[in-house]
Amino acid sequence: MDNIAFGLWMTVMGMGTVFLLLVLLMLMLRGIGWLDQRGKRTPPTPSHTAPTDHAAGEDFTEPEPAAPGELTPELIAAISIAVITHARVRRGQAAPAMRQVQPGSQLFASRWVSVGRSYQNQPWKAR
Amino acid sequence: MDNIAFGLWMTVMGMGTVFLLLVLLMLMLRGIGWLDQRGKRTPPTPSHTAPTDHAAGEDFTEPEPAAPGELTPELIAAISIAVITHARVRRGQAAPAMRQVQPGSQLFASRWVSVGRSYQNQPWKAR
Amino acid sequence: MDNIAFGLWMTVMGMGTVFLLLVLLMLMLRGIGWLDQRGKRTPPTPSHTAPTDHAAGEDFTEPEPAAPGELTPELIAAISIAVITHARVRRGQAAPAMRQVQPGSQLFASRWVSVGRSYQNQPWKAR
Amino acid sequence: MSPETLAQLLQGITNITWQSVVMMLIGGLLILLAVVKEYEPLLLLPIGAGAILTNLPLSPLVGEGGMLSILYNVGVSNELFPLIIFIGIGALTDFGPLLENPKMVLLGAAGQFGIFLTLILALLLGFNRSEAASIGIIGAIDGPTSIYVSGILAPHLVGPITVAAYSYMALVPLIMPPVMRLLTTKAERSIKMPYTQREISQRTRILFPIIVTVAVGIAVPFATPLIGMLMLGNLMRESKVVERLTHASANELANVVTLFLGLAIGSTMKGVDFLQLGTLAILGLGLLAFFLDTATGVLFGKLMNVFSGGKFNPLIGAAGISAFPMAARVVQKEASREDFSNFILMHAMGANAAGQVASVIAGGVLLALMGAG
Amino acid sequence: MSPETLAQLLQGITNITWQSVVMMLIGGLLILLAVVKEYEPLLLLPIGAGAILTNLPLSPLVGEGGMLSILYNVGVSNELFPLIIFIGIGALTDFGPLLENPKMVLLGAAGQFGIFLTLILALLLGFNRSEAASIGIIGAIDGPTSIYVSGILAPHLVGPITVAAYSYMALVPLIMPPVMRLLTTKAERSIKMPYTQREISQRTRILFPIIVTVAVGIAVPFATPLIGMLMLGNLMRESKVVERLTHASANELANVVTLFLGLAIGSTMKGVDFLQLGTLAILGLGLLAFFLDTATGVLFGKLMNVFSGGKFNPLIGAAGISAFPMAARVVQKEASREDFSNFILMHAMGANAAGQVASVIAGGVLLALMGAG
Amino acid sequence: MSPETLAQLLQGITNITWQSVVMMLIGGLLILLAVVKEYEPLLLLPIGAGAILTNLPLSPLVGEGGMLSILYNVGVSNELFPLIIFIGIGALTDFGPLLENPKMVLLGAAGQFGIFLTLILALLLGFNRSEAASIGIIGAIDGPTSIYVSGILAPHLVGPITVAAYSYMALVPLIMPPVMRLLTTKAERSIKMPYTQREISQRTRILFPIIVTVAVGIAVPFATPLIGMLMLGNLMRESKVVERLTHASANELANVVTLFLGLAIGSTMKGVDFLQLGTLAILGLGLLAFFLDTATGVLFGKLMNVFSGGKFNPLIGAAGISAFPMAARVVQKEASREDFSNFILMHAMGANAAGQVASVIAGGVLLALMGAG
Ligand code: NA
Ligand code: NA
Ligand code: NA
C-alpha cells in the first residue's frame, strides 16, 4: 500500500506542478500578447539607427506601405516578401553585406574590391 | 623456422577461412537471387496498405505501365522516373508528406495549414 | 616596480620578436614573389603528364588563349571561367572523373557503366 | 589442427545463445518496421542495427573499448545526445500556433496524466520506484525526454523504454483514433472552431523561449537541461541572425547524433538483460500510457467544451499528448472524417506544441519528485 | 505536505541569488545585442544563452555531468574548439592581398602594441602576471587567440575576456574612427595609393601557409597550434584538391564548434565569480587595448608615410590590428569619407590579413615569454 | 639579456634535429603528392600536414594535452575513426554488380593472398608476429582496414602502414598494369564476356548487408566491427528511408572524421620513431603486397578461365584486390587497351566489391588468428 500512496502522491504533486506551471505560462503568454497589441496601437519611432545599416531589429511582419501612388497593395506585398526573403537568404549565408561581420569572411571584401577597382581605374570625382 | 611454420599456418588457415566464408556468401547470394526470381514469377498481392499511403516498400525498379492508351512507353518511363525521383527527394528532405513522421517538423503542417485556411474561408460542403 | 620592469621587458621582448618574425616573413614573401616572377618569364615545359589526365597542378590563373581565330578575348575568358568553375564544382563533389580516386565512390563507375552498356549492346569496332 | 585451434576458430558459433538469436530477430524486426512501414526509421533502423551488432557472439563492438559502448558512454550515459537532439527539435518547431492561442497551453498539461497513472500501475506490477517512474515517462510521448529521464533514473531500462516510446509514437495514427471515437459523440467531433490568425511579433517569438526557460528553470531546476536546450534551439530559430547555427543544429548535428544515439540505444539491448518478463511488462505499460494520455486529453477537452458553452471541439485535447506533430495531424484527420470542411489543425497544433513543452516539464517534475538529477 | 517536501519543491526559488539574477540579465543583454544590433551573433547569442542557463538556480547543466561543463571540458579546457575554429577561419581567408604587397606585413606587427601596453596597465591595477597577460591578449583583437591564450594562462578569466573580445570586435566601427581622425590630418587621410594587382601563382599560395607554419613554429614553438591550424585551413583552401574537407571545416564543423564554444564560454560566467570588480576592470582594459592598438597602428602608418615620402595613407595602419575583415572595411570607409573616389581597401586588406597572422604570433610569443604552454 | 632568456627564446631552433627536418620534408612531399598529383589528397594532405606539425621543434600539438594527440586518443587508439569512415564507405558503395553475379565473390578472396605472403616475408625480415601481421594487412588494400588492424596489433606502426596503404592505393594505376600484362596473353585480355543485367529487388539489396553482417559476425567475431559498420552504411543506403543519416554519414561525418584521422595519423610520424630501417622495410613490403595481390588475383582469374572453358577474362581477377573502385577501372582500361569495344567493367566492379568485403573479412580473420581484439 505504501507504493500506491507514493504513486498517488506523485500523481497529485506531479500533475499539480505541471498544471500550475502551464497556467503560469499561459498567463505570461497572455501578458506578452497584450503588450504586443498595445505596442501595435502606438508604434514606437524607429530608434535603432545603429552601425548596422538596415538589417537589425526590423519588424519583418510589417512592411510599411512605401509609395502607395500607383502600386497595388498586392504588388507591394509581393515585393516586400521578395526583399525579406532575399535578406533572409543573405543572412543565412552570413553575407557581410547584411551582417556586420562574419569572422574571416572575404565575401564582403570581394564585392568592395570589384567596385573599388573600377573606381581606381576610372576616377570619378564626387565633389 | 618456427616463424616460417607460423607464417605458413597463418596463410593456410587465413586464406582457408576467407575462401570458406566467401563461398558461403556466394551460396547465400545465389539463394537470395533464386528466391527473388521465384518471387517475381508469382508476384505477391500488394499487402502493405498500412497507414503509409504509398511510399513504403514499393519496388522502384518496376513502375507498372498504367494507362497505355495514348502514352508511349518512353513517356511513361520518363514520368515514372520523375515521380520516383520526386518521392526520393521529398523523403531525403524528410518531408512528412512522404514520411509518417519527422519529429518536430512543421513542413507538413504548413501545407495543411494553407489548404485548411482556404477551406475555413470558403466553406465547401463535400456532403 | 618589479611588475613594471617585467611589463616593459615583456613589451620590448614581445614586440621585438613579433617585428623580427614579421620582417622575416616579409623577406620570405618577397623571395617567393621574386621566384614567381622569374618563373613566369621562363615558363617551364609542362612536365606533369602523370596518370591524372589534366586536373593536377594546372595554373588556374592563366588560361592560355587557345584558338584566337574568331573568338573574342572576352568570350575566351568567359569560357575559361566556366570550365574552371565546372572543374572546381566537380572536384568539390569529389567526382572521380576529375579526381583520381574517391574511396568508395561509384559515381565514376555509373558513368562508365552507361557508356559501356551501350557499347556492349551496339558493338562498334574501333579497329 | 589442435582442438584448441578448432575451438578458437569455432568460438563464434559456440557462443551463440538463444537470447542472442531472439535479439537479432528483434533487431531485424525493428529494421523491417523502419524500412517497410517507415515507422520512425531515423531511430528504429539504427536501434535495430545496434541490437543485431550487440548480440552477435563475442561482439567486440560492446564492452571495454567497443565502438558502441564508446558511443553510449560519450552521449547516452551523460545525457548529451538527447539534449543535443532537443536543440535541433527546438530549431524546427514553430510555436506560433501556441502563441496565437495561449489557452491551448492547458491541454498540454492534460495529456501528461498517463505518465503518473502508468507509474502507479508499474509500482503495482512490482517495479521499484525509479523503474516505475522511468516506465511512466513513456507517457511523455517524446523520445528524447524518455531517454533523458530513464537514463538518469534507470539506465538499465533505457533500451526497452526507448524502443517502446519510438515504436508507439510511430503507431500514434492507429492508437489514438479508437480512444477518441469512444469518448466523444459525433456532434462533439463536428464542432467547428473559428480561427482568427493573430500577428505574432518577432519580439514575442524571441521572448517566448527565454521566458519559458527562466520560468521553468526556476520552478523545476531538474527540467532546466531539457527545456533549456529545446528553447535554445527555438531562440536561435526565431532570432533569425544565426541561421548557420540553426541549420547546423537541425541538420548535420541532429543527423549525426541521431545515428549515434540509435546505435548506442541498440547496444543496451543485450539478450540476457532484455529478454525478461519485465521488458514485456514495459512494452505493455508503455502502450497503456499512450491510451491513458489520449483519454485524459480528450476528457479535458470535453471539460473545456463544457466551460466554453459547447464551442470547443474536444478532439483537440488529444493533441496535447505531444507526439509532435503527428498527434495534431491525427486530430485533424478525425475531425475531417466527420465533416470534410472542418479545419481545426491550427488549434490542434497549438495544443500539440503545448504538449511538447508540458512533456518536458513533466519529465523535469518527475526527476525533481524522485529527488534525482 | 511536510515542510521538507515544500522546501524541496521551492528549492529553485530559494536558491536564487542577486548575482544569478544580474547574470541572467547580462545574458539577456548579450542576446539582445546579438539579435537587435547583430553584434557577432554567432558567438554572443550562444554565450548569452549559456550565461542564462548556467545561472538558473541549481542548474544541472553545470557541474559534474552537466552538459555545459562537459562541453567546456571537451573543447575549451583543452583548447580544442578555438583551434578547430582556426582551421575554418584559415579555410575562409584569402591571403592574396598580403601576398601581393609583402611590406604590409609590418603593419600587422604595429597593431599588436596594445597587447603589451594593456598588460602593463593590468599589472599596475594589481592583476598577477598570468592574468595581466591574459587581459592583454584582448588586444590581439582575435576571438580564438584570446580564448586560446587566456584558457592556458588564466582559465578563470576566459569568460569576461571572451565577452570583451567579441563585444568590442563588434564595436570596431564605433571604436576605430575617432582614434583615426584624432591622429591624422585631412590631407593624410586623402592620400591615394596606386594599386597594381599582381598575379599570385597557385604555387605561392600553397607555399605561403607551409612556410609560415614552419618559420613561426621554429621561432615560437608556443605559437605552433594557433598558426598551424590557421595555416592548415588555408593550405586546404588553396590546394583546391580537398574541397570536401575545406567546406566541412568552414561550415559544418565550424558551425557546430561555434555553438558549443559559445555555450561553454557562457557556462564560465557563474555569477559569484563573474560579478567582481576585476571583471569591470577587464572590460575597461579590453576597451583600452582596442584604442591603443588602433593608435599604434595609425602612428606606424604615419611613420611609413614619412619613409615613403608622403605616398602612404596612414589610415591603413589601423587595419593592422586584425579584427578581420571589419577593420579593413572601416579604414576604407574613413578614406571614402574624405574623398569618395579613394580606394585603399586592397592595401587595408593586406594589412588586415597581416594583423591576423601577427595576432596569432603575438599570442604565441606571449605564451613563450610567460614560460607556459 | 641573460643567457637563460636567450636560450629560452632560441629553444625552437636549438631543438631542431635532423630527424625532424627529414620528417618535415616527408610531410611536404606527401602534401606535394596530394596537391600536384592528386594522390588520395583527402588523406595524404592531412597526414602530411600532421607530420609537419608534429615534427616542429617542441610542438605543443603532440604530447599531453596536445590537439593532435587528443585527436589520436579520441579516434585512432580506440579505432573509432576508421569504423565511422566505414559507415560512409558503405553508404557510398553499390553492391549491385556483385549481387547480379555472385560467383565474383570468389575473386575477392583470391586478392587477399598478398596479405599472408607479405606476412611471411616480414617474419623473415625479423619483424615480430604482431608487426608482421600489421604489415601484411597493407595487402588488404583498404585504408580503414589497415588502420583498424594495425592499430590493434601494432599501434607504433600505424603511421608508416597507413602512409604505405594510401600512397600505393593512389598508385594502383601504375602498379597493376605491368603485373596484369606479364601474367596474361593478349588473347586472354581480349576475351569478351556477355553482361546480362539482372533485376536486383530492393528486398535483396536490404537483406544483403544484414545477412553478410550476421554470417561474418558469427564466423569471425573479430571482423564484426569492420563488416558491421560497412554493412550498416550500406543498409542505410539501400533502405531508402533514412536519407538524412545516409547523407550525413557519407558527407559531413566522413569529411570531418577524414580530416581528424589524417591529422592523427600524421601525428604518429615522429621523426625518431619513423626514421628507422624498419619503416623502409615496411614501405618495401607494402609495395610487394600490392604486386602479390594483383598477381594472385590474375592467376585465380586464369583458373576460372580454365574452368569456364575460356569464357572468363582473367584480368577481372585483378579487381578482387579491393582498392575500391580504382582497381575495376584499371582492369577495364587494360581490357580496352586490347580491344576498344570490350566492356568488362561491370564484372570487374563485382569482383571489386567482393574484394572490399573480402579485405574486411581477411582483416578480421587475421585478428582472430593472432588471438587479439
Ligand atoms: Na506528453
Ligand atoms: Na591584433
Ligand atoms: Na584486398
XYZ file of C-alpha atoms and ligand atoms in Angstrom, chain D residues 111-112 139-141 321-322 355 359, ligand 1:
10
model
C -2.015 14.934 -21.878
C 0.563 14.027 -19.225
C 3.711 8.560 -21.354
C 5.500 11.827 -22.084
C 5.307 10.570 -25.680
C -0.123 14.369 -25.555
C 2.780 15.734 -27.644
C 2.137 19.073 -25.178
C 6.126 16.716 -21.624
Na 3.341 14.188 -23.497
